[in-house]
Coordinates of C-alpha atoms in Angstrom, one line a residue:
Chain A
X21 CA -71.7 92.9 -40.0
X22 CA -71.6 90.6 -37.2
X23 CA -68.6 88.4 -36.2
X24 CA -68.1 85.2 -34.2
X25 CA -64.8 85.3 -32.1
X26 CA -64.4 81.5 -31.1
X27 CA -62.0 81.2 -28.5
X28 CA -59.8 78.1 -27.9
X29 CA -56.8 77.4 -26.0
X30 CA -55.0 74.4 -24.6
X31 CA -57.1 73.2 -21.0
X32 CA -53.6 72.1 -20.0
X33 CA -52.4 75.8 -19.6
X34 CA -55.6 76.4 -17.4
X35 CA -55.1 73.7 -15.3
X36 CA -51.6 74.6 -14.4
X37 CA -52.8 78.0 -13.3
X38 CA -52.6 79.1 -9.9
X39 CA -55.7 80.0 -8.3
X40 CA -54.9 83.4 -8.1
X41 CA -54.1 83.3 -12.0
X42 CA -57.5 81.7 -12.7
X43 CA -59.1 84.4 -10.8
X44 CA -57.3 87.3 -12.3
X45 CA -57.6 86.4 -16.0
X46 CA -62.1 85.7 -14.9
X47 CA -61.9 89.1 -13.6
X48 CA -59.9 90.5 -16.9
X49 CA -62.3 88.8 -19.1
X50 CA -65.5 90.2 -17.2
X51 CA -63.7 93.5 -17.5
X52 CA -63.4 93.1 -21.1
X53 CA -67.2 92.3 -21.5
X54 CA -68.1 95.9 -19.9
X55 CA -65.9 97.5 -21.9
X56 CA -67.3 95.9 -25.1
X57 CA -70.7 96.3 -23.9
X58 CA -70.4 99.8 -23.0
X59 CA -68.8 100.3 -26.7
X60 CA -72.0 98.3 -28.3
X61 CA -70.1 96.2 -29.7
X62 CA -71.1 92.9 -27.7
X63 CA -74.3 90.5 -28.3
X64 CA -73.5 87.4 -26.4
X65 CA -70.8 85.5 -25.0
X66 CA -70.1 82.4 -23.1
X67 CA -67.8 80.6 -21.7
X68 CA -67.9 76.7 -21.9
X69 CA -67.0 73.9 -19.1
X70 CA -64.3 71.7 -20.1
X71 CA -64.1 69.2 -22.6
X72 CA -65.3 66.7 -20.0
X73 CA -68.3 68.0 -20.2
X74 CA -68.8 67.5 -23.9
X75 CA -71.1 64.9 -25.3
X76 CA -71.3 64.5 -29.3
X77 CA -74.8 64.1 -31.2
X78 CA -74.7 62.8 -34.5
X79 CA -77.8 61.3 -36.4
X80 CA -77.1 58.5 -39.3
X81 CA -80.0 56.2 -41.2
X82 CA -82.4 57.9 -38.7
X83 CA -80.8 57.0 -35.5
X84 CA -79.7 59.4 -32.7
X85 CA -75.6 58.4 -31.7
X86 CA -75.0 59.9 -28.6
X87 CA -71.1 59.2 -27.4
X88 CA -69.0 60.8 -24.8
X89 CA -66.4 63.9 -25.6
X90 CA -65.7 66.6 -27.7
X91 CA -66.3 66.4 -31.7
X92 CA -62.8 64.9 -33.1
X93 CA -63.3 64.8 -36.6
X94 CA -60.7 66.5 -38.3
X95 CA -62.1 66.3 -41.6
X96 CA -64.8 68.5 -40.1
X97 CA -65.2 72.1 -39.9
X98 CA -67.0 74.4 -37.5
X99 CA -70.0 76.0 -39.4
X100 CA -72.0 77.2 -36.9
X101 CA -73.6 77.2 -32.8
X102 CA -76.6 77.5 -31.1
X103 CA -77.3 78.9 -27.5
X104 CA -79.5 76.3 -26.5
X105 CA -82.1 76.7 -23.1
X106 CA -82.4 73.2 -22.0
X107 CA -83.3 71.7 -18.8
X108 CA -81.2 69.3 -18.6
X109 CA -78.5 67.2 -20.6
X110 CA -81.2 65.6 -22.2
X111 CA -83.4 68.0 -23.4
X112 CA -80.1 69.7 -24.8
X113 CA -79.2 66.1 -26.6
X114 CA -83.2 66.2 -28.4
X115 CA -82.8 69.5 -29.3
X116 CA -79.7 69.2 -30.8
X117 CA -80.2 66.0 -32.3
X118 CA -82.8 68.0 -34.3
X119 CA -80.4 70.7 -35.6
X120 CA -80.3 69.7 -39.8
X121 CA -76.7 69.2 -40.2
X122 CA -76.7 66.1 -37.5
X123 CA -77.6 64.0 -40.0
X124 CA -74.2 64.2 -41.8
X125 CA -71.9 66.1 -39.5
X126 CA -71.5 66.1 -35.5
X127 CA -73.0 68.3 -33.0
X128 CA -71.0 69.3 -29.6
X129 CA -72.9 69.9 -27.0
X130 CA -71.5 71.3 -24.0
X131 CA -72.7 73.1 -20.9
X132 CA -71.7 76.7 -20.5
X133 CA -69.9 77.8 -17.8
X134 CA -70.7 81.2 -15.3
X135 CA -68.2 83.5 -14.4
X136 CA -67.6 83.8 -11.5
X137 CA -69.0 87.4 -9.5
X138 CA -67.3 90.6 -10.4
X139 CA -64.7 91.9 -7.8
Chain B
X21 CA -82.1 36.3 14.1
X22 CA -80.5 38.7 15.9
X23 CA -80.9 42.8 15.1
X24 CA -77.3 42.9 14.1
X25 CA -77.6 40.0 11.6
X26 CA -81.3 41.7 10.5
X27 CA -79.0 45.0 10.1
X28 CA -77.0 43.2 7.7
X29 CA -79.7 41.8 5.9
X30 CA -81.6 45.0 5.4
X31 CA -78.1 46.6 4.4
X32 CA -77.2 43.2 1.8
X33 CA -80.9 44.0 0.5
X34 CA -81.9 47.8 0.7
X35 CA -78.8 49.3 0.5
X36 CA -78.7 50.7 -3.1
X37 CA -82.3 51.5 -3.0
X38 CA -81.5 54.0 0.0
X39 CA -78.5 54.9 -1.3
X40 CA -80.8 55.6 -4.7
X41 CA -83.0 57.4 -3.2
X42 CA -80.5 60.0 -1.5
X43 CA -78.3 60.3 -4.7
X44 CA -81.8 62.3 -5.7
X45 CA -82.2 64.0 -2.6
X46 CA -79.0 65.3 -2.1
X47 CA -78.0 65.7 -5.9
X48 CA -74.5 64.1 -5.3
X49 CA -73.3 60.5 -5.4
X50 CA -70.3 60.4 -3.0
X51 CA -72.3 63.0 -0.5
X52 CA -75.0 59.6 -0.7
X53 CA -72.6 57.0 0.0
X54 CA -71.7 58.8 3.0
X55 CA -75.0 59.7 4.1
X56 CA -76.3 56.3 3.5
X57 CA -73.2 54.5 5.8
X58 CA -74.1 56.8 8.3
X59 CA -77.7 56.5 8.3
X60 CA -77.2 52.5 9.1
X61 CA -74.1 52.8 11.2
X62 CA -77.2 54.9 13.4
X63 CA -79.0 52.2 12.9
X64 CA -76.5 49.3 14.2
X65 CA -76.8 51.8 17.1
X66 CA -80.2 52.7 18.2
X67 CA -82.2 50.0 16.5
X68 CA -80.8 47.2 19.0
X69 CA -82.6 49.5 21.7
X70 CA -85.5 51.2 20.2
X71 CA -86.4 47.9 18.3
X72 CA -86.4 47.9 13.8
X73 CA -88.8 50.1 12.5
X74 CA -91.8 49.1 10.4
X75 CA -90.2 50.6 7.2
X76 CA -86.7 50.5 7.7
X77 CA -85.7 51.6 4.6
X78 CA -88.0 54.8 4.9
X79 CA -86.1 55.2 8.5
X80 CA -82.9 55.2 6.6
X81 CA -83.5 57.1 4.1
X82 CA -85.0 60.4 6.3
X83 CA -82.1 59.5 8.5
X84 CA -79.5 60.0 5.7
X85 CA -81.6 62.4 4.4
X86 CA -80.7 64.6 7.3
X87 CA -77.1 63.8 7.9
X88 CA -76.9 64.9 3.8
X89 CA -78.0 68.1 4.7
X90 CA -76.2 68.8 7.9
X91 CA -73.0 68.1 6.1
X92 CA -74.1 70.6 3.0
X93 CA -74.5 73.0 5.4
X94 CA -71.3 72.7 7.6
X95 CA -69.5 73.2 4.4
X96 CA -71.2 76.2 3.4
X97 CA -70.5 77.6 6.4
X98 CA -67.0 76.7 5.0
X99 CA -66.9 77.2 1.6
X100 CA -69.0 78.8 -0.9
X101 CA -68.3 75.9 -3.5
X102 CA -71.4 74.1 -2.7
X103 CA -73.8 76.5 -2.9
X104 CA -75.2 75.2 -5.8
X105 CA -75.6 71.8 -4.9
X106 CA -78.2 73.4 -1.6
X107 CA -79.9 76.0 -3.8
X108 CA -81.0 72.4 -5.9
X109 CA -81.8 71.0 -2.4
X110 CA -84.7 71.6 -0.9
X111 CA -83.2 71.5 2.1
X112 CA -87.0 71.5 4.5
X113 CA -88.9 68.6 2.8
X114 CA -88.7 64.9 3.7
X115 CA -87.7 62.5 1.1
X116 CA -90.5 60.8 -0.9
X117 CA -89.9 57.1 0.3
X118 CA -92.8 55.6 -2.0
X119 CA -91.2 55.7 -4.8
X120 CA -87.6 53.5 -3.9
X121 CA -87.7 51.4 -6.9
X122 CA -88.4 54.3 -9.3
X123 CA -85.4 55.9 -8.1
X124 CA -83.1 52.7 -8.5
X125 CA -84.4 52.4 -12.1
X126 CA -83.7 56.0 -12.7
X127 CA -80.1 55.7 -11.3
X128 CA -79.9 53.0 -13.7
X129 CA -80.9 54.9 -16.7
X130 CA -77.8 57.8 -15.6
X131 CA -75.2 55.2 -14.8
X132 CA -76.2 53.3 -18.2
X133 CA -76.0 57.1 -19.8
X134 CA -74.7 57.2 -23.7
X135 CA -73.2 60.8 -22.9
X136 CA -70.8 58.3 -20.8
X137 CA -67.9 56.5 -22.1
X138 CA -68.5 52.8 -22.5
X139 CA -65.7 51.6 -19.7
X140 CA -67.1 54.4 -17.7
X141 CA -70.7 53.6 -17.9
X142 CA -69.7 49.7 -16.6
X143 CA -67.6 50.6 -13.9
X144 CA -70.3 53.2 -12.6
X145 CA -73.0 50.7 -12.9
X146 CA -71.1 48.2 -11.0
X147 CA -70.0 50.6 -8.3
X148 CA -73.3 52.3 -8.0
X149 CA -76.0 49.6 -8.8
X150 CA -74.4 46.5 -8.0
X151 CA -72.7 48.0 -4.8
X152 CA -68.9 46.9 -5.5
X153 CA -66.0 49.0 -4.5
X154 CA -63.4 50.5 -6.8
X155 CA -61.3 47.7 -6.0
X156 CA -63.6 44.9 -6.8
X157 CA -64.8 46.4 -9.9
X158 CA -60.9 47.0 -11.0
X159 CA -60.5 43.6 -10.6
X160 CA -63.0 42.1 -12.1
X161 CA -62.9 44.2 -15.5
X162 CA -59.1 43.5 -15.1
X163 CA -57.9 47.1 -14.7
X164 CA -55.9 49.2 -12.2
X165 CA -57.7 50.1 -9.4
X166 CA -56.0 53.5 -9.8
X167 CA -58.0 53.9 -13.3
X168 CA -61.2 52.6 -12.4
X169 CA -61.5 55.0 -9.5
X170 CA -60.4 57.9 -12.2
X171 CA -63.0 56.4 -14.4
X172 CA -65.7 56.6 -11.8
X173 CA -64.6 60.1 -10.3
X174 CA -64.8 61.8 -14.1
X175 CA -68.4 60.3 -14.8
X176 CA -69.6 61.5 -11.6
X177 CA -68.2 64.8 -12.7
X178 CA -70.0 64.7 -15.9
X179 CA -73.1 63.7 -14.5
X180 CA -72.6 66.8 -12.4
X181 CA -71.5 69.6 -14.7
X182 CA -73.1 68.6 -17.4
X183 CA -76.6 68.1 -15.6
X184 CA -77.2 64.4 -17.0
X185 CA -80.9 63.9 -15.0
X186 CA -81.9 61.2 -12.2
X187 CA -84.9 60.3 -14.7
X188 CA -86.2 57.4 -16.5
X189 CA -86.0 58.6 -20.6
X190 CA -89.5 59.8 -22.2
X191 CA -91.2 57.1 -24.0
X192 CA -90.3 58.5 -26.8
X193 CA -86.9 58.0 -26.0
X194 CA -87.2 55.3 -24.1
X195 CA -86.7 52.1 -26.9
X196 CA -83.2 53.6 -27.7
X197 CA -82.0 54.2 -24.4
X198 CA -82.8 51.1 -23.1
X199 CA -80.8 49.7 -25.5
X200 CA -77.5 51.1 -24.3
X201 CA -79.1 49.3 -20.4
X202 CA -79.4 46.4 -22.2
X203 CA -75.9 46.7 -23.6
X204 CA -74.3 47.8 -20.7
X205 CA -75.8 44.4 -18.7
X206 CA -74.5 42.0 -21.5
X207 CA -71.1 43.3 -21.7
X208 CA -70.8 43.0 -18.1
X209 CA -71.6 39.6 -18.8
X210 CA -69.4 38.8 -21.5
X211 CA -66.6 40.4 -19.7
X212 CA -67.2 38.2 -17.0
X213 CA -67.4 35.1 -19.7
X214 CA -64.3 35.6 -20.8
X215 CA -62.2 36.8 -18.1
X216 CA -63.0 33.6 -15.7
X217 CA -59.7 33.0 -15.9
X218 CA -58.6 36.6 -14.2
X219 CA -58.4 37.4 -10.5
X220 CA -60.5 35.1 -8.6
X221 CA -59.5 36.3 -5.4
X222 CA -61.8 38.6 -5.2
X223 CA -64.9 36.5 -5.5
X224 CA -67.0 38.8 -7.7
X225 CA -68.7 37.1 -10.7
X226 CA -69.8 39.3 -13.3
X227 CA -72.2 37.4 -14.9
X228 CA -73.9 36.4 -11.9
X229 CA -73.7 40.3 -11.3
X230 CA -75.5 40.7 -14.7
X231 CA -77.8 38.6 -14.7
X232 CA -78.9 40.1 -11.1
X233 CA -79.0 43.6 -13.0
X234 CA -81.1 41.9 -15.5
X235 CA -83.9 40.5 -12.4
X236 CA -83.9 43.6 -11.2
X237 CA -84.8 45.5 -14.6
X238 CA -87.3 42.7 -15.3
X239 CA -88.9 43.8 -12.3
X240 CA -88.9 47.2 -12.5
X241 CA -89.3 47.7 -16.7
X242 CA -91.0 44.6 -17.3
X243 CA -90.3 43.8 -21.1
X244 CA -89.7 41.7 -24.3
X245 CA -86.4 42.4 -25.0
X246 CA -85.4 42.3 -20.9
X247 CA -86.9 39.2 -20.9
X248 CA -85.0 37.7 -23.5
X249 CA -81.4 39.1 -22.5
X250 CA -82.1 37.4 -18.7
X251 CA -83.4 34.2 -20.5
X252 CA -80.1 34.7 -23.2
X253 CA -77.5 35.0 -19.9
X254 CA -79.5 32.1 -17.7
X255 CA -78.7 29.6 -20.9
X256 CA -75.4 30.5 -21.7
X257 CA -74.4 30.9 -18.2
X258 CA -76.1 27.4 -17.2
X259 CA -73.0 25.7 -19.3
X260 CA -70.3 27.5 -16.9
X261 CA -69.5 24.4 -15.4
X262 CA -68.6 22.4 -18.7
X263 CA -66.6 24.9 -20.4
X264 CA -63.1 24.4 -19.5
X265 CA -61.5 21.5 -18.2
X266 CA -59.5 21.3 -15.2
X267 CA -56.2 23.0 -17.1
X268 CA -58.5 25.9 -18.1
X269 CA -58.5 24.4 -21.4
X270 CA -61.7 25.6 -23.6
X271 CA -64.1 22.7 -24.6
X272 CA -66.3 23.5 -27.4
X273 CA -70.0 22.7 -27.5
X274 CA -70.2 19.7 -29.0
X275 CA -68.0 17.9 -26.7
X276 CA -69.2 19.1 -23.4
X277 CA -70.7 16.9 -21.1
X278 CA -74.2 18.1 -21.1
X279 CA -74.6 16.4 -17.9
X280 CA -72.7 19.2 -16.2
X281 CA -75.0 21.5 -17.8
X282 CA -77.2 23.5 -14.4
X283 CA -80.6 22.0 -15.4
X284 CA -82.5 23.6 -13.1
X285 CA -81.1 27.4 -14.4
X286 CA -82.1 26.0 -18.1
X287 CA -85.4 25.7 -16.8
X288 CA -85.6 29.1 -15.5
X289 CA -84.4 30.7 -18.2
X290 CA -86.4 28.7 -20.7
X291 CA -89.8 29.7 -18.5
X292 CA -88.2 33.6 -18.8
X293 CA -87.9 33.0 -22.8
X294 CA -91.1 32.0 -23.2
X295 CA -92.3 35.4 -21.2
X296 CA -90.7 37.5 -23.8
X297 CA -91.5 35.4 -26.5
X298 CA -95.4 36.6 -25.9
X299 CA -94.3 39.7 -26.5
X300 CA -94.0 40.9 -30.1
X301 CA -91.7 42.2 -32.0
X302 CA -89.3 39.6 -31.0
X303 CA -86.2 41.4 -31.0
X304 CA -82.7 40.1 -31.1
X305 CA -81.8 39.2 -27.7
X306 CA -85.1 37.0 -27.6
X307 CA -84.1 35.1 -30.7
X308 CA -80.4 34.9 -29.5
X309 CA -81.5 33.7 -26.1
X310 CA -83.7 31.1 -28.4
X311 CA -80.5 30.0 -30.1
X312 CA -79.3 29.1 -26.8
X313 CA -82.3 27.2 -26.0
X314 CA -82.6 24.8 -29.1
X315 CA -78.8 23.7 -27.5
X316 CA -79.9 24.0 -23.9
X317 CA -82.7 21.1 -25.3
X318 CA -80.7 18.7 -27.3
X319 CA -78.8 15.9 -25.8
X320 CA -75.9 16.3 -28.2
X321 CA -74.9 18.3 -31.2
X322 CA -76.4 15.1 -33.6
X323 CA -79.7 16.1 -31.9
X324 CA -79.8 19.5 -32.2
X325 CA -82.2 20.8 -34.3
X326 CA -80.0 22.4 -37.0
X327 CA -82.7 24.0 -39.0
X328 CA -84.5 25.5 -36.7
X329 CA -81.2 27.1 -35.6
X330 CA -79.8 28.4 -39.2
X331 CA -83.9 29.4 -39.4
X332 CA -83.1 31.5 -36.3
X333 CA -79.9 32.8 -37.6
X334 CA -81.8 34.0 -40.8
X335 CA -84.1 35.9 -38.5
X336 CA -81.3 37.7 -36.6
X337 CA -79.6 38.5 -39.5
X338 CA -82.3 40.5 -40.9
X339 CA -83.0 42.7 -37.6
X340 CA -78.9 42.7 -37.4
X341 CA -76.9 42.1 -40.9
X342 CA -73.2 41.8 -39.3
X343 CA -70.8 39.5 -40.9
X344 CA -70.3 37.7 -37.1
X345 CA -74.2 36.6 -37.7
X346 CA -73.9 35.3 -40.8
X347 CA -70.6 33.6 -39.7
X348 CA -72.7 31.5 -37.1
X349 CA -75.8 31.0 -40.0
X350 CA -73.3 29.5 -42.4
X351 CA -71.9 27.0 -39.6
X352 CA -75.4 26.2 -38.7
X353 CA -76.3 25.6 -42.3
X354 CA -73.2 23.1 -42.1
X355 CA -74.5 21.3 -39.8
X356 CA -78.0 20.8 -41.2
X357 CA -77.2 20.0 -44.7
X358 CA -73.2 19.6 -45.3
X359 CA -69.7 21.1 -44.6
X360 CA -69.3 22.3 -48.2
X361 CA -72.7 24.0 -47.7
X362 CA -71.4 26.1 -44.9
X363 CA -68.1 26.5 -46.7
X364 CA -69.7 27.8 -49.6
X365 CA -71.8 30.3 -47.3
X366 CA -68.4 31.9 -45.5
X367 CA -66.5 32.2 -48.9
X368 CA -69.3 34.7 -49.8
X369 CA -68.3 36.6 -46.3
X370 CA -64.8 36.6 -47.0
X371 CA -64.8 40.0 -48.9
X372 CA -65.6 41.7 -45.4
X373 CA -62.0 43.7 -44.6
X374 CA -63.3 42.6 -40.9
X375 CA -64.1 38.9 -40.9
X376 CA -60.6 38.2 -42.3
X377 CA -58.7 39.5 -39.2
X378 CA -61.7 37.5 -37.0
X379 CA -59.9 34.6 -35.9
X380 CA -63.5 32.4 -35.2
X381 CA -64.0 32.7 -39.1
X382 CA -60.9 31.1 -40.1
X383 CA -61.6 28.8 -37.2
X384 CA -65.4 27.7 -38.5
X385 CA -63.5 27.5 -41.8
X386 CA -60.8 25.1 -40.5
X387 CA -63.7 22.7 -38.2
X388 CA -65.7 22.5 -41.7
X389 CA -62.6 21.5 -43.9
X390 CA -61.9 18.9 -40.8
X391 CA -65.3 17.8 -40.6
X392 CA -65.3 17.6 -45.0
X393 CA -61.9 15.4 -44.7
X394 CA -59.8 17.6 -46.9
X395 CA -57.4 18.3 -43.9
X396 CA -54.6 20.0 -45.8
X397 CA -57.0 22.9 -46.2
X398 CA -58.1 22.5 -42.5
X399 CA -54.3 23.3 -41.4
X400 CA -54.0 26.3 -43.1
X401 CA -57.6 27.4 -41.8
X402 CA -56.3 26.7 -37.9
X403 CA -52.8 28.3 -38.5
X404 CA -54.8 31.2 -39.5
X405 CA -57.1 31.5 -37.0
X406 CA -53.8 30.9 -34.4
X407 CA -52.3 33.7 -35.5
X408 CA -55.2 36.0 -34.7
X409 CA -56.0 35.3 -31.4
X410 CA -54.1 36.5 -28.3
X411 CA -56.4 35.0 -25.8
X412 CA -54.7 31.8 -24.0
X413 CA -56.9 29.5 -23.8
X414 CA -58.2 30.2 -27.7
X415 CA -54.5 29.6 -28.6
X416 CA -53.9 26.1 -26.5
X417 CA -57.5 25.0 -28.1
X418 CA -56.5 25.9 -31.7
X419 CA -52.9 24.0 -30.9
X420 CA -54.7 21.7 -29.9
X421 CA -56.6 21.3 -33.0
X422 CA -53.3 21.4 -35.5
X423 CA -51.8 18.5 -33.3
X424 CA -54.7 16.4 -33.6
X425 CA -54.5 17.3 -37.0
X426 CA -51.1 15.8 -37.1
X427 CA -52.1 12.3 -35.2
X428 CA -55.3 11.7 -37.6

């Protein structure tokens, strides 16, 4: 079997972190991919930019809505992602606005985010 | 003219383009602005010598070009933060300075960027485009300076981090994208329509703003629908001077003294409708901007060609079927064949949740009971509409209305 782990956390805590706090847990976390790769267990992974970053596609009557921010539709549930190769946020938005499930539900696109170097 | 007066001419007219130009370049809008004040503050100092270069915007923008890159590299030197930004750069060749315009219409197209918020998308387009500081564009969309410079500082960010392109949208793209220009342009406008009676102190109008935007896109994307928005502006903006009395008081339409009317902008913006109007499909700002110009060429509302306006009406409706369009066909159906015609058209809009809490539809109501004599009915209509409105000088006119209600 394979298995999604989606990570989410309040932005607030990472914004009140020290920089030496940020820098510890990037470090933990590329620690954690090594040991997950050396175990086989890990496919892919990525980190995202924040919310800020986020732009929303949705496609009604034909018509590609674009609007700023993160998805906030409650009544919706997460039901899937693509990893997307785009140059640029517009190619991303195309592609996306062609993913089938646009048409009634929302797509998030944001950009993902590199750790930083390894210690 | 002397060079320092030619300096600020160039500056008053190439600025944006240069500072356009580098925003490409250099991949960074605030790194620009700085580049681009210091390319002509070495201008105010050698050009008085060396004498103005043939192409002085192509002087400026190699000569902010460079400072750019200096500065990216002192702070690498510094910092390792910005290594992106020069690996993006390419740091050895020259600006192409061929192409100004292009890159004004494509900073355009990323200020005017749906992946923006609507507030944010203004502001930028004023600060970056229009070349307003925080301050003025605060005070002329009536906002804290504090939050428009957040605003503008969290759109630049997103432009950053989530790589929005310098680049004018793919045809394909293109009809859709212009839309939100187009948008962006008008609401500028309107804002400045209906805030006239905010801060004056700063001396910005925002509709002469937009409809400089609106020039400047009819020059660079020459189209139908461009066209008509500039005529659309021109004709509702030539009536400035006859819309509020000396209290600030709102004066509707039919008792303006057309004489006040600027005849010589109607006559510019009638020569700009009938450009887009050669131009097919005619899309909605064209027929809006026609609306304006069946008023803009009747003496007084008994001359106004009625029909030809509820026609117009009809047509808009169909490309956009909102209740606010069928609100102005039933009032212009009113006026070509009766009151109780129009009255008979709004009671069918009535069902929309929406319309009720619009305070213009209990107001078109309450002018068609007036205008029909049954004035009971009118009351209730105005008291209506009163109570929806928070705007001052909707409220004095509607008070207005009920008193001389009372005296008739």
């Amino acid at each position: 079997m394979k298995y999604v782990a989606l990570v989410y956390y309040q932005e607030s805590i990472i914004n009140s972190m020290t920089e030496k706090e940020w820098h510890d847990l990037n470090q933990e976390c590329i620690a954690g991919v090594e040991r997950l790769t050396d175990q086989g267990k890990f496919i892919t992974g990525q980190p995202l930019q924040p919310i800020e970053a986020a732009t929303t596609v949705r496609v009604r009557d034909d018509e590609v809505l674009i609007s700023d921010g993160p998805f906030a539709e409650t009544k919706e549930q997460l039901a899937g992602f693509y990893l997307l190769d785009a140059n640029d946020l517009n190619e991303a938005l195309q592609l996306a606005s062609r993913i089938p499930p646009a048409r009634f539900g929302s797509i998030e696109v944001r950009p993902v985010r590199e750790l930083p170097p390894k210690d | 003219m002397d060079t320092e007066s030619q300096i600020n001419d160039i500056y008053h007219r190439q600025s944006r383009r240069v500072q356009a130009t580098l925003i490409r370049a250099l991949g960074d809008f605030d790194l620009a602005e700085e580049a681009m004040q210091e390319a002509f503050t070495a201008a105010i100092q050698q050009w008085p010598e060396q004498g103005i270069p043939d192409n002085p915007a192509a002087w400026l923008i190699k000569t902010g070009h460079r400072r750019g890159i200096d500065h990216i590299r002192r702070c690498q030197t510094a910092s390792h933060n910005l290594s992106r930004l020069a690996e993006d750069t390419p740091v050895t060749s020259e600006p192409d300075t061929n192409h100004i315009d292009d890159d004004l219409l494509r900073l355009i197209f990323t200020c005017c960027h749906p992946a923006l918020a609507v507030e944010a998308q203004l502001a930028l387009t004023l600060r970056e485009i229009c070349g307003l500081t925080t301050e003025q564009v605060a005070s002329a969309l009536l906002q804290k300076p504090a939050t428009t410079a957040q605003r503008i500082v969290r759109a630049k960010r997103k432009i950053r981090e989530a790589n929005i392109p310098y680049e004018v949208p793919e045809r394909r793209e293109l009809p859709e994208r212009l839309k939100s220009v187009l948008k962006v342009i008008y609401l500028i406008f309107n804002e400045g329509y209906s805030s006239s009676e905010g801060d004056t102190v700063v001396n910005v109008s925002l509709a002469g703003e937009a409809i400089r935007l609106a020039r400047l896109l009819a020059r660079l994307l020459p189209g139908g629908e461009i066209f008509g928005l500039l005529a659309l502006m021109l004709l509702h903006d030539s009536r400035r001077n006859a819309r509020q009395d000396e209290s600030g008081a709102l004066i509707t339409l039919e008792e303006q003294d057309r004489e006040l009317w600027d005849h010589e902008q109607i006559s510019t913006g009638l020569a700009w409708l009938e450009q887009a109007l050669r131009l097919t499909p005619t899309g909605p700002y064209t027929l809006q901007a026609s609306i304006a110009a069946v008023h803009a060429e009747a003496t007084s509302t008994e001359q106004t060609d009625w029909g030809r306006i509820a026609r117009l009406y009809e047509a808009l409706y169909r490309q956009m079927p909102s209740p606010v369009i069928a609100l102005n066909r039933a009032v212009a159906v009113a006026m070509r064949d009766t009151p109780e015609d129009g009255l008979k058209l709004l009671d069918q809009l009535a069902g929309h949740k929406a319309i009720q809490n619009y305070y213009l539809f209990h107001a078109a109501r309450a002018d068609l009971f007036r205008r029909s004599g049954d004035l009971p009915a009118a009351r209730i209509a105005y008291q209506q509409a009163l109570a929806l409105t928070q705007q001052g000088p909707e409220q004095r006119f509607l008070s207005q209305r009920l008193t001389d209600l009372d005296n008739a």
